[in-house]
mmCIF file of C-alpha atoms in Angstrom:
data_model
loop_
_atom_site.group_PDB
_atom_site.id
_atom_site.type_symbol
_atom_site.label_atom_id
_atom_site.label_comp_id
_atom_site.label_asym_id
_atom_site.label_seq_id
_atom_site.Cartn_x
_atom_site.Cartn_y
_atom_site.Cartn_z
ATOM 1 C CA MET A 1 22.409 -1.454 -13.446
ATOM 2 C CA HIS A 2 25.441 -1.490 -14.647
ATOM 3 C CA THR A 3 28.882 0.059 -12.678
ATOM 4 C CA LEU A 4 30.508 2.486 -14.534
ATOM 5 C CA HIS A 5 33.887 0.941 -14.382
ATOM 6 C CA GLY A 6 36.015 1.515 -17.836
ATOM 7 C CA TRP A 7 33.810 5.381 -18.594
ATOM 8 C CA THR A 8 34.772 8.161 -17.827
ATOM 9 C CA ALA A 9 32.709 10.971 -16.866
ATOM 10 C CA LEU A 10 33.266 14.932 -16.997
ATOM 11 C CA VAL A 11 31.465 16.858 -14.504
ATOM 12 C CA THR A 12 31.347 20.668 -14.984
ATOM 13 C CA GLY A 13 30.707 23.000 -12.621
ATOM 14 C CA ALA A 14 32.313 20.492 -9.889
ATOM 15 C CA SER A 15 34.183 22.865 -7.775
ATOM 16 C CA SER A 16 31.317 23.205 -5.958
ATOM 17 C CA GLY A 17 27.547 21.439 -4.917
ATOM 18 C CA ILE A 18 25.797 19.962 -7.260
ATOM 19 C CA GLY A 19 28.916 19.797 -9.286
ATOM 20 C CA GLU A 20 31.301 18.580 -6.646
ATOM 21 C CA ALA A 21 28.480 15.905 -4.711
ATOM 22 C CA CYS A 22 28.084 14.144 -8.515
ATOM 23 C CA ALA A 23 31.853 13.402 -8.866
ATOM 24 C CA LEU A 24 31.595 12.025 -5.880
ATOM 25 C CA SER A 25 29.001 9.642 -6.291
ATOM 26 C CA LEU A 26 30.017 8.891 -9.904
ATOM 27 C CA SER A 27 33.182 8.080 -9.061
ATOM 28 C CA GLN A 28 31.854 6.254 -6.124
ATOM 29 C CA ALA A 29 30.087 4.635 -8.929
ATOM 30 C CA GLY A 30 33.375 3.457 -10.680
ATOM 31 C CA ALA A 31 33.932 6.225 -12.962
ATOM 32 C CA ARG A 32 37.035 8.135 -14.268
ATOM 33 C CA LEU A 33 36.958 11.872 -13.943
ATOM 34 C CA VAL A 34 37.190 15.407 -15.565
ATOM 35 C CA LEU A 35 36.813 17.478 -13.558
ATOM 36 C CA VAL A 36 35.844 21.250 -15.501
ATOM 37 C CA GLY A 37 35.697 24.805 -12.873
ATOM 38 C CA ARG A 38 37.180 27.436 -12.707
ATOM 39 C CA ARG A 39 38.775 27.432 -9.686
ATOM 40 C CA GLU A 40 41.487 25.325 -9.993
ATOM 41 C CA ASP A 41 43.094 25.077 -6.171
ATOM 42 C CA ARG A 42 38.877 23.273 -5.201
ATOM 43 C CA LEU A 43 39.226 20.938 -8.145
ATOM 44 C CA ARG A 44 42.913 19.644 -7.278
ATOM 45 C CA THR A 45 41.767 19.375 -3.763
ATOM 46 C CA LEU A 46 38.933 16.854 -4.930
ATOM 47 C CA ALA A 47 40.412 15.444 -7.148
ATOM 48 C CA SER A 48 42.643 13.940 -3.714
ATOM 49 C CA LYS A 49 39.757 13.171 -2.740
ATOM 50 C CA LEU A 50 38.439 10.624 -4.648
ATOM 51 C CA ALA A 51 39.847 7.145 -5.093
ATOM 52 C CA VAL A 52 39.541 6.818 -9.481
ATOM 53 C CA PRO A 53 41.728 8.788 -11.500
ATOM 54 C CA ALA A 54 40.935 11.802 -11.629
ATOM 55 C CA HIS A 55 42.317 14.813 -14.105
ATOM 56 C CA PRO A 56 41.160 19.075 -13.314
ATOM 57 C CA LEU A 57 40.602 20.997 -15.914
ATOM 58 C CA VAL A 58 40.363 24.615 -15.318
ATOM 59 C CA LEU A 59 38.100 25.543 -17.954
ATOM 60 C CA ASP A 60 35.172 28.288 -18.477
ATOM 61 C CA VAL A 61 32.140 26.733 -20.307
ATOM 62 C CA ARG A 62 31.057 30.422 -21.680
ATOM 63 C CA SER A 63 34.100 30.795 -24.030
ATOM 64 C CA ARG A 64 34.062 27.639 -27.083
ATOM 65 C CA PRO A 65 37.777 28.376 -28.574
ATOM 66 C CA GLU A 66 39.157 27.651 -24.558
ATOM 67 C CA VAL A 67 36.002 24.301 -24.732
ATOM 68 C CA GLU A 68 37.521 23.765 -27.450
ATOM 69 C CA ALA A 69 41.335 23.665 -27.380
ATOM 70 C CA ALA A 70 40.789 22.384 -23.342
ATOM 71 C CA LEU A 71 38.691 19.341 -24.923
ATOM 72 C CA ALA A 72 41.601 18.165 -27.571
ATOM 73 C CA SER A 73 44.035 19.112 -25.314
ATOM 74 C CA LEU A 74 42.749 16.439 -22.954
ATOM 75 C CA PRO A 75 45.212 13.004 -22.250
ATOM 76 C CA ALA A 76 44.297 9.882 -23.666
ATOM 77 C CA GLU A 77 43.316 7.951 -20.212
ATOM 78 C CA PHE A 78 40.517 10.544 -20.197
ATOM 79 C CA ALA A 79 40.022 11.439 -24.331
ATOM 80 C CA ALA A 80 36.697 9.545 -24.505
ATOM 81 C CA VAL A 81 34.318 10.860 -22.551
ATOM 82 C CA ASP A 82 31.446 8.689 -21.941
ATOM 83 C CA LEU A 83 29.488 10.595 -19.652
ATOM 84 C CA LEU A 84 28.714 14.108 -19.757
ATOM 85 C CA VAL A 85 27.095 16.204 -16.961
ATOM 86 C CA ASN A 86 26.691 19.710 -17.975
ATOM 87 C CA ASN A 87 26.107 21.191 -14.432
ATOM 88 C CA ALA A 88 27.874 24.411 -14.892
ATOM 89 C CA GLY A 89 24.985 27.224 -13.972
ATOM 90 C CA LEU A 90 23.550 29.805 -12.143
ATOM 91 C CA ALA A 91 21.115 32.512 -11.361
ATOM 92 C CA LEU A 92 21.533 35.770 -10.926
ATOM 93 C CA GLY A 93 18.823 38.834 -9.558
ATOM 94 C CA THR A 94 15.727 38.773 -8.827
ATOM 95 C CA ASP A 95 14.583 41.935 -10.547
ATOM 96 C CA ALA A 96 11.269 41.421 -12.506
ATOM 97 C CA ALA A 97 12.136 42.070 -16.258
ATOM 98 C CA HIS A 98 12.108 45.529 -17.281
ATOM 99 C CA GLU A 99 14.981 46.788 -14.211
ATOM 100 C CA ALA A 100 16.526 43.850 -14.615
ATOM 101 C CA SER A 101 20.748 43.708 -15.930
ATOM 102 C CA LEU A 102 21.195 43.037 -19.900
ATOM 103 C CA ASP A 103 24.818 41.596 -18.476
ATOM 104 C CA ASP A 104 23.265 39.344 -15.799
ATOM 105 C CA TRP A 105 21.114 38.172 -18.731
ATOM 106 C CA GLU A 106 23.285 37.831 -21.230
ATOM 107 C CA THR A 107 26.202 35.956 -18.398
ATOM 108 C CA MET A 108 23.310 33.371 -17.388
ATOM 109 C CA ILE A 109 22.480 32.517 -21.587
ATOM 110 C CA ASP A 110 25.728 32.620 -22.082
ATOM 111 C CA THR A 111 26.896 29.697 -19.113
ATOM 112 C CA ASN A 112 23.243 27.997 -18.750
ATOM 113 C CA CYS A 113 22.332 28.021 -22.936
ATOM 114 C CA LYS A 114 25.566 28.371 -24.972
ATOM 115 C CA GLY A 115 27.982 26.838 -22.448
ATOM 116 C CA LEU A 116 26.038 23.232 -22.489
ATOM 117 C CA VAL A 117 26.157 23.550 -26.045
ATOM 118 C CA TYR A 118 29.903 24.054 -25.963
ATOM 119 C CA LEU A 119 30.283 20.960 -23.691
ATOM 120 C CA THR A 120 27.623 19.219 -26.144
ATOM 121 C CA HIS A 121 28.869 19.400 -29.323
ATOM 122 C CA ALA A 122 32.374 18.875 -28.953
ATOM 123 C CA LEU A 123 31.863 15.351 -27.266
ATOM 124 C CA LEU A 124 28.339 13.915 -28.494
ATOM 125 C CA PRO A 125 30.187 13.088 -31.807
ATOM 126 C CA GLY A 126 32.771 10.483 -29.635
ATOM 127 C CA MET A 127 29.787 8.832 -28.495
ATOM 128 C CA VAL A 128 27.788 8.402 -31.212
ATOM 129 C CA ARG A 129 31.013 6.466 -32.707
ATOM 130 C CA ARG A 130 31.569 4.305 -29.904
ATOM 131 C CA ASN A 131 27.785 3.286 -29.711
ATOM 132 C CA ARG A 132 27.983 4.366 -25.691
ATOM 133 C CA GLY A 133 27.422 7.526 -23.502
ATOM 134 C CA HIS A 134 25.056 9.900 -21.495
ATOM 135 C CA ILE A 135 24.659 13.266 -21.262
ATOM 136 C CA VAL A 136 22.578 14.786 -18.882
ATOM 137 C CA ASN A 137 22.131 18.193 -18.299
ATOM 138 C CA LEU A 138 21.027 20.137 -14.673
ATOM 139 C CA GLY A 139 17.902 21.587 -15.170
ATOM 140 C CA SER A 140 15.314 23.399 -13.373
ATOM 141 C CA VAL A 141 11.965 23.740 -12.304
ATOM 142 C CA ALA A 142 12.001 26.963 -13.322
ATOM 143 C CA ALA A 143 11.782 25.357 -17.238
ATOM 144 C CA THR A 144 8.018 24.467 -16.005
ATOM 145 C CA TYR A 145 7.262 26.958 -13.417
ATOM 146 C CA PRO A 146 7.318 30.662 -14.084
ATOM 147 C CA TYR A 147 7.228 32.902 -10.555
ATOM 148 C CA PRO A 148 8.325 36.747 -10.412
ATOM 149 C CA GLY A 149 12.395 37.518 -11.496
ATOM 150 C CA GLY A 150 12.995 33.905 -12.239
ATOM 151 C CA ASN A 151 13.162 35.534 -16.818
ATOM 152 C CA ILE A 152 16.172 34.420 -17.888
ATOM 153 C CA TYR A 153 16.740 31.525 -15.494
ATOM 154 C CA GLY A 154 13.206 29.980 -16.228
ATOM 155 C CA ALA A 155 13.523 31.066 -19.682
ATOM 156 C CA THR A 156 17.532 29.321 -19.856
ATOM 157 C CA LYS A 157 16.455 26.009 -18.329
ATOM 158 C CA ALA A 158 13.325 25.560 -19.858
ATOM 159 C CA PHE A 159 15.351 25.808 -23.128
ATOM 160 C CA LEU A 160 18.083 23.078 -22.037
ATOM 161 C CA HIS A 161 14.405 21.137 -21.190
ATOM 162 C CA GLN A 162 13.794 21.047 -24.981
ATOM 163 C CA PHE A 163 17.500 20.945 -26.032
ATOM 164 C CA SER A 164 17.828 17.696 -23.991
ATOM 165 C CA GLN A 165 14.371 16.297 -26.028
ATOM 166 C CA ASN A 166 15.482 16.706 -28.983
ATOM 167 C CA LEU A 167 18.708 15.450 -28.492
ATOM 168 C CA LYS A 168 16.791 12.478 -27.362
ATOM 169 C CA ALA A 169 14.691 12.534 -30.905
ATOM 170 C CA ASP A 170 17.925 12.634 -32.414
ATOM 171 C CA LEU A 171 19.996 9.797 -30.758
ATOM 172 C CA VAL A 172 17.087 7.246 -31.404
ATOM 173 C CA GLY A 173 18.656 4.028 -31.982
ATOM 174 C CA THR A 174 21.443 4.406 -30.615
ATOM 175 C CA ARG A 175 23.077 3.345 -27.142
ATOM 176 C CA VAL A 176 23.803 7.192 -25.963
ATOM 177 C CA ARG A 177 21.414 8.244 -23.327
ATOM 178 C CA VAL A 178 20.238 12.072 -22.544
ATOM 179 C CA THR A 179 18.469 13.427 -19.431
ATOM 180 C CA ASP A 180 17.054 16.287 -17.639
ATOM 181 C CA VAL A 181 16.880 16.603 -13.814
ATOM 182 C CA GLN A 182 14.999 18.982 -12.503
ATOM 183 C CA PRO A 183 15.422 20.101 -8.896
ATOM 184 C CA GLY A 184 12.991 22.194 -6.890
ATOM 185 C CA MET A 185 15.107 24.395 -3.922
ATOM 186 C CA VAL A 186 19.420 22.945 -3.074
ATOM 187 C CA GLU A 187 20.459 24.328 -0.533
ATOM 188 C CA THR A 188 24.519 24.982 -2.313
ATOM 189 C CA GLU A 189 26.569 28.561 -3.286
ATOM 190 C CA PHE A 190 23.751 28.958 -5.927
ATOM 191 C CA SER A 191 22.039 31.270 -4.034
ATOM 192 C CA GLN A 192 24.753 33.808 -2.847
ATOM 193 C CA VAL A 193 25.998 33.219 -6.341
ATOM 194 C CA ARG A 194 22.332 34.691 -7.307
ATOM 195 C CA PHE A 195 22.468 37.737 -4.324
ATOM 196 C CA ARG A 196 26.341 38.959 -5.096
ATOM 197 C CA GLY A 197 27.847 36.517 -2.007
ATOM 198 C CA ASP A 198 24.757 37.825 0.855
ATOM 199 C CA ALA A 199 25.353 35.036 2.312
ATOM 200 C CA GLN A 200 22.175 36.095 4.854
ATOM 201 C CA ARG A 201 19.449 36.510 2.066
ATOM 202 C CA ALA A 202 21.017 33.401 0.821
ATOM 203 C CA SER A 203 20.786 31.864 3.724
ATOM 204 C CA LYS A 204 17.434 33.181 4.335
ATOM 205 C CA LEU A 205 15.879 32.267 1.172
ATOM 206 C CA TYR A 206 15.807 28.225 3.072
ATOM 207 C CA GLU A 207 15.042 29.588 6.560
ATOM 208 C CA GLY A 208 12.247 26.932 8.244
ATOM 209 C CA MET A 209 12.300 24.605 5.572
ATOM 210 C CA GLU A 210 14.329 21.645 4.435
ATOM 211 C CA PRO A 211 15.578 22.289 1.051
ATOM 212 C CA LEU A 212 16.950 19.641 -0.913
ATOM 213 C CA THR A 213 20.719 18.962 -0.770
ATOM 214 C CA ALA A 214 23.775 18.770 -3.584
ATOM 215 C CA ALA A 215 24.333 14.976 -2.504
ATOM 216 C CA ASP A 216 20.355 13.798 -3.229
ATOM 217 C CA ILE A 217 20.449 14.804 -6.699
ATOM 218 C CA ALA A 218 24.147 13.437 -7.106
ATOM 219 C CA ASP A 219 22.052 10.550 -6.152
ATOM 220 C CA VAL A 220 19.542 10.215 -9.336
ATOM 221 C CA VAL A 221 21.986 11.376 -11.836
ATOM 222 C CA GLN A 222 23.703 8.498 -10.011
ATOM 223 C CA TRP A 223 20.158 6.374 -10.133
ATOM 224 C CA CYS A 224 19.731 7.375 -13.597
ATOM 225 C CA VAL A 225 22.896 6.576 -15.374
ATOM 226 C CA THR A 226 23.523 3.237 -13.678
ATOM 227 C CA ARG A 227 19.917 1.659 -15.296
ATOM 228 C CA PRO A 228 19.800 -0.721 -18.221
ATOM 229 C CA ALA A 229 21.836 -0.197 -21.185
ATOM 230 C CA HIS A 230 18.778 -0.254 -23.067
ATOM 231 C CA VAL A 231 16.488 2.055 -20.443
ATOM 232 C CA ASN A 232 16.441 5.796 -20.775
ATOM 233 C CA ILE A 233 15.287 8.695 -17.899
ATOM 234 C CA ASN A 234 14.014 11.215 -20.169
ATOM 235 C CA ALA A 235 13.670 14.303 -17.092
ATOM 236 C CA VAL A 236 12.971 13.700 -13.441
ATOM 237 C CA GLU A 237 11.830 16.234 -11.571
ATOM 238 C CA LEU A 238 12.558 16.606 -7.562
ATOM 239 C CA MET A 239 10.931 18.848 -5.040
ATOM 240 C CA PRO A 240 12.113 18.921 -0.774
ATOM 241 C CA ALA A 241 8.713 17.737 0.654
ATOM 242 C CA ASP A 242 8.255 21.041 2.050
ATOM 243 C CA GLN A 243 8.353 22.249 -1.483
ATOM 244 C CA ALA A 244 4.823 22.259 -4.208
ATOM 245 C CA PHE A 245 3.041 24.841 -6.637
ATOM 246 C CA GLY A 246 2.059 28.299 -5.992
ATOM 247 C CA PRO A 247 -1.543 29.536 -7.136
ATOM 248 C CA PHE A 248 -1.908 31.824 -9.940
ATOM 249 C CA ALA A 249 -1.473 35.483 -9.713
ATOM 250 C CA VAL A 250 -4.233 38.102 -9.229
ATOM 251 C CA LYS A 251 -3.430 41.631 -8.869
ATOM 252 C CA ARG A 252 -6.907 42.624 -6.874
ATOM 253 C CA ARG A 253 -7.548 46.298 -7.656
#
């Protein structure tokens, strides 16, 4: 195990949920933080809670020019990013594919795939040059287990998984590591976003069971990034004890 003292971590989607929990956890391990999100007030509030240097960075990861400009303008203290947590992502709707909104599909692809690619492409060369670093991609069990209405969301997480594995193949022999963390049901703002702010519908999803929490996921992320430098955790899949794998769907006529 190693601490993160002297490391700079950049966390996307840091204004709430898993991203916020990861920022808190990584700061406790000693990393200074670049907090990326779209809600400046929340980023500043989070930065004020941390006992390490923290730099709020208001940014929409879907915009390639915005990503490139923002990262190029990081203060010197935060410019050499050692740890990238690609957490920004979302699901929109649960409509069947033939009834779904193409706008929703594009938003999920732009955020979950292209945003992750933009950040990774910008920061990876520096990690390789310094021969130290870690990319943690927040995936989902939806990458492996399909479900009705999961169409594009599941596909974006499958992309994330395969991208993570291929990054690892390219980085073999370096001290730059790559991990895909794949949670099952986690109660955050995720479902409220998916259901367009319908808090009642979102809470019903977790009724009668105990979901994972953002802190649970942050704990796993911290464990992955604090392993000895020669250890790469390729992928971690976790679910609540109250969740498991469904049976095959069979349509009876």
